[in-house]
Short mmCIF file of C-alpha atoms in Angstrom, two decimals:
data_model
loop_
_atom_site.label_atom_id
_atom_site.label_comp_id
_atom_site.label_asym_id
_atom_site.label_seq_id
_atom_site.Cartn_x
_atom_site.Cartn_y
_atom_site.Cartn_z
CA MET O 1 132.05 140.46 127.77
CA PRO O 2 129.37 143.15 127.62
CA THR O 3 129.35 145.49 130.61
CA VAL O 4 126.59 146.20 133.13
CA PRO O 5 126.84 149.54 135.03
CA GLY O 6 127.71 149.19 138.72
CA TRP O 7 129.02 145.60 138.49
CA SER O 8 132.26 144.72 140.29
CA GLY O 9 134.09 141.43 140.15
CA ARG O 10 136.96 139.20 139.12
CA ILE O 11 137.35 137.03 136.04
CA TRP O 12 139.90 134.23 135.69
CA ALA O 13 140.65 131.05 133.77
CA ARG O 14 140.86 127.62 135.36
CA THR O 15 143.19 124.90 134.15
CA GLY O 16 143.50 121.15 134.59
CA CYS O 17 139.82 120.68 135.40
CA THR O 18 137.86 117.45 135.68
CA PHE O 19 134.13 117.40 136.49
CA ASN O 20 131.53 114.68 136.72
CA GLU O 21 128.01 114.80 135.23
CA SER O 22 126.64 116.53 138.33
CA GLY O 23 129.14 119.40 137.99
CA THR O 24 131.45 118.59 140.89
CA GLY O 25 135.16 118.14 140.47
CA THR O 26 138.39 120.04 140.75
CA CYS O 27 140.81 122.26 138.84
CA GLN O 28 144.59 122.40 139.22
CA THR O 29 144.49 126.21 139.09
CA GLY O 30 141.71 128.74 139.64
CA ASP O 31 139.39 126.23 141.32
CA CYS O 32 136.24 127.58 142.97
CA GLY O 33 135.27 125.11 145.64
CA GLY O 34 135.10 122.10 143.33
CA ARG O 35 132.11 123.55 141.48
CA LEU O 36 131.65 123.75 137.72
CA GLU O 37 129.88 127.12 138.01
CA CYS O 38 131.55 129.42 140.50
CA ASP O 39 128.36 131.42 141.28
CA GLY O 40 130.21 134.28 142.98
CA MET O 41 132.79 132.11 144.70
CA GLY O 42 136.34 133.40 144.23
CA ALA O 43 139.28 131.62 142.64
CA THR O 44 141.54 129.48 144.79
CA PRO O 45 145.06 130.91 144.36
CA PRO O 46 147.21 130.91 142.42
CA ALA O 47 145.25 132.48 139.57
CA SER O 48 145.84 135.40 137.20
CA LEU O 49 142.88 137.76 137.63
CA PHE O 50 141.08 140.46 135.67
CA GLU O 51 139.46 142.78 138.24
CA ILE O 52 136.93 145.46 137.37
CA THR O 53 134.54 147.94 138.90
CA LEU O 54 132.18 149.33 136.28
CA GLY O 55 131.12 152.94 136.53
CA ALA O 56 127.45 153.88 136.53
CA GLY O 57 126.20 156.59 134.19
CA ASP O 58 129.06 158.93 133.25
CA GLU O 59 131.48 157.36 135.72
CA LYS O 60 134.67 155.68 134.54
CA ASP O 61 135.45 152.00 135.02
CA PHE O 62 138.43 150.96 137.14
CA TYR O 63 140.20 147.78 136.01
CA ASP O 64 143.43 145.85 136.36
CA VAL O 65 145.12 142.51 135.86
CA SER O 66 146.39 141.11 139.14
CA ILE O 67 148.97 138.47 139.93
CA VAL O 68 148.96 139.39 143.63
CA ASP O 69 147.32 136.01 144.37
CA GLY O 70 149.79 134.22 142.09
CA TYR O 71 149.84 133.38 138.40
CA ASN O 72 148.45 130.53 136.35
CA LEU O 73 148.39 131.79 132.76
CA PRO O 74 148.80 134.92 130.62
CA LEU O 75 145.87 137.22 129.90
CA ILE O 76 145.04 140.55 128.28
CA ALA O 77 142.09 142.85 129.00
CA ALA O 78 141.24 145.32 126.23
CA PRO O 79 138.50 147.91 126.77
CA ARG O 80 136.62 149.60 123.96
CA GLY O 81 135.99 153.14 125.09
CA VAL O 82 133.28 155.60 124.22
CA TYR O 83 135.87 158.22 123.30
CA GLY O 84 138.84 155.93 122.57
CA GLY O 85 142.13 156.32 124.40
CA CYS O 86 141.55 153.39 126.74
CA ASN O 87 144.56 151.26 127.60
CA ALA O 88 144.76 147.50 127.43
CA THR O 89 146.48 145.80 130.31
CA GLY O 90 147.61 142.32 131.09
CA CYS O 91 150.40 139.86 131.50
CA VAL O 92 151.56 138.09 128.34
CA SER O 93 154.72 136.57 129.84
CA ASN O 94 154.74 132.95 130.91
CA ILE O 95 155.82 133.39 134.54
CA ASN O 96 155.56 129.63 135.06
CA MET O 97 158.70 129.15 132.97
CA GLY O 98 160.80 131.29 135.35
CA CYS O 99 158.92 130.67 138.59
CA PRO O 100 161.22 130.25 141.61
CA LYS O 101 161.17 126.64 142.84
CA GLU O 102 159.71 127.63 146.23
CA LEU O 103 156.65 129.18 144.50
CA GLN O 104 156.02 126.46 141.90
CA VAL O 105 152.80 124.48 141.64
CA VAL O 106 153.59 121.24 139.82
CA GLY O 107 150.90 119.51 137.75
CA ARG O 108 149.25 116.30 138.81
CA ASP O 109 148.31 113.36 136.61
CA GLY O 110 147.19 114.41 133.18
CA GLY O 111 148.69 116.38 130.33
CA GLU O 112 150.77 118.67 132.56
CA GLU O 113 152.14 115.98 134.90
CA GLY O 114 155.39 117.08 136.44
CA GLY O 115 155.39 120.51 134.77
CA VAL O 116 154.86 123.87 136.47
CA VAL O 117 151.18 124.80 136.07
CA ALA O 118 151.17 127.89 138.31
CA CYS O 119 153.36 130.19 140.36
CA LYS O 120 152.23 131.00 143.91
CA SER O 121 152.52 134.43 145.45
CA ALA O 122 155.03 134.75 148.28
CA CYS O 123 152.06 135.32 150.60
CA GLN O 124 150.53 131.98 149.65
CA ALA O 125 153.86 130.15 149.77
CA PHE O 126 155.18 131.51 153.07
CA GLY O 127 152.19 133.12 154.86
CA LEU O 128 154.32 135.98 156.23
CA ASP O 129 152.77 139.37 157.00
CA GLN O 130 155.39 141.29 154.99
CA TYR O 131 154.47 139.29 151.86
CA CYS O 132 150.71 139.35 152.57
CA CYS O 133 150.63 143.09 153.41
CA SER O 134 148.79 142.25 156.62
CA LYS O 135 148.95 143.39 160.27
CA GLU O 136 151.77 145.95 160.68
CA PHE O 137 152.43 145.72 156.90
CA ALA O 138 148.84 146.60 155.92
CA ASN O 139 149.66 150.01 154.42
CA PRO O 140 151.68 151.32 151.46
CA THR O 141 154.48 152.65 153.68
CA THR O 142 155.35 149.35 155.35
CA CYS O 143 154.32 146.95 152.58
CA GLN O 144 156.94 147.28 149.89
CA PRO O 145 157.70 145.14 146.81
CA SER O 146 159.47 141.92 147.76
CA PHE O 147 162.10 139.94 145.89
CA TYR O 148 159.27 137.72 144.61
CA SER O 149 156.82 140.45 143.59
CA THR O 150 159.68 142.14 141.72
CA ILE O 151 160.11 138.97 139.63
CA PHE O 152 156.39 139.17 138.74
CA LYS O 153 156.59 142.92 138.01
CA ARG O 154 159.57 142.54 135.68
CA ALA O 155 157.71 139.88 133.72
CA CYS O 156 154.39 141.79 133.68
CA PRO O 157 154.98 145.53 134.24
CA ARG O 158 151.30 146.54 133.80
CA ALA O 159 149.90 143.93 136.23
CA TYR O 160 149.51 144.23 140.00
CA SER O 161 152.38 142.34 141.62
CA TYR O 162 151.69 143.19 145.29
CA ALA O 163 148.81 144.76 147.24
CA PHE O 164 149.86 148.42 146.90
CA ASP O 165 151.04 148.37 143.27
CA ASP O 166 148.39 150.94 142.26
CA GLY O 167 150.59 153.47 140.45
CA THR O 168 151.45 151.35 137.42
CA SER O 169 148.63 148.85 137.50
CA THR O 170 145.21 150.51 137.89
CA PHE O 171 143.53 151.77 134.73
CA THR O 172 140.41 153.84 134.13
CA CYS O 173 138.20 154.17 131.09
CA LYS O 174 134.66 154.98 130.10
CA ALA O 175 134.22 151.77 128.14
CA TYR O 176 131.25 150.07 126.55
CA ASP O 177 132.76 146.58 126.62
CA TYR O 178 135.88 144.55 127.35
CA THR O 179 137.60 141.75 125.51
CA ILE O 180 139.42 139.33 127.82
CA ILE O 181 141.95 137.08 126.08
CA PHE O 182 143.43 134.13 127.96
CA CYS O 183 146.73 132.67 126.72
CA PRO O 184 147.44 135.35 124.09
CA ASN O 185 150.40 134.79 121.80
CA ALA O 186 153.30 136.61 123.49
CA ASN O 187 154.91 137.20 120.09
CA GLY O 188 152.17 139.30 118.66
#
C-alpha cells in the first residue's frame, strides 16, 4: 500500500462475503453497510483493524493494529522507513480459537458454519460504559483494562486491546510505504 502524505484511515479484511452482480450483499465480519466497495464507510465490528495517520513532509506516521472493536483475523503491518528502525506491529494469534463463549460470533451457512468466525469486544457484547470507555469511564484514569481486554492483550501484546492502550500499541515511523498482511502464518 503506497502512502499519501496527510491521509488517515483504517484498513481491515472482511470474511464470509457474498455479493450480487450489482455489488450489494453482506459479510460475516468487517461488513461495511452491505456494499462491495466501502467508500469511506467503516467496518461493522468485530474486525481487526490497521489504523494509520500519515505524516506530511518531515512528519512521522502514527500507526497501530487495533482489536478494540473486536477481532476477526490475524494481521501484520510492516512499515518501510526512510532511515530504517521502524517497527512492525500486529496480531498473529488466532483469538477466535480461545474466544470466551459470551464474545463469540458463530458462522452462518457456508464454509464456516457453526465455527467461531470472530470475537466481539466486551463493549460490543455487553454495551457497558466501563467496557466502552464512555461517560464516566471516558478517560485513562477510570477506563482500565478489563478481564476481556486482558485476554486480547495476552494474545496480541502489540495491538490495542482497549481505548487507552497507547503505551504499548502506538508506533511512529517516517515510512515510505506499508505492507499489510492478513492471515500471516503464526509459525513464521
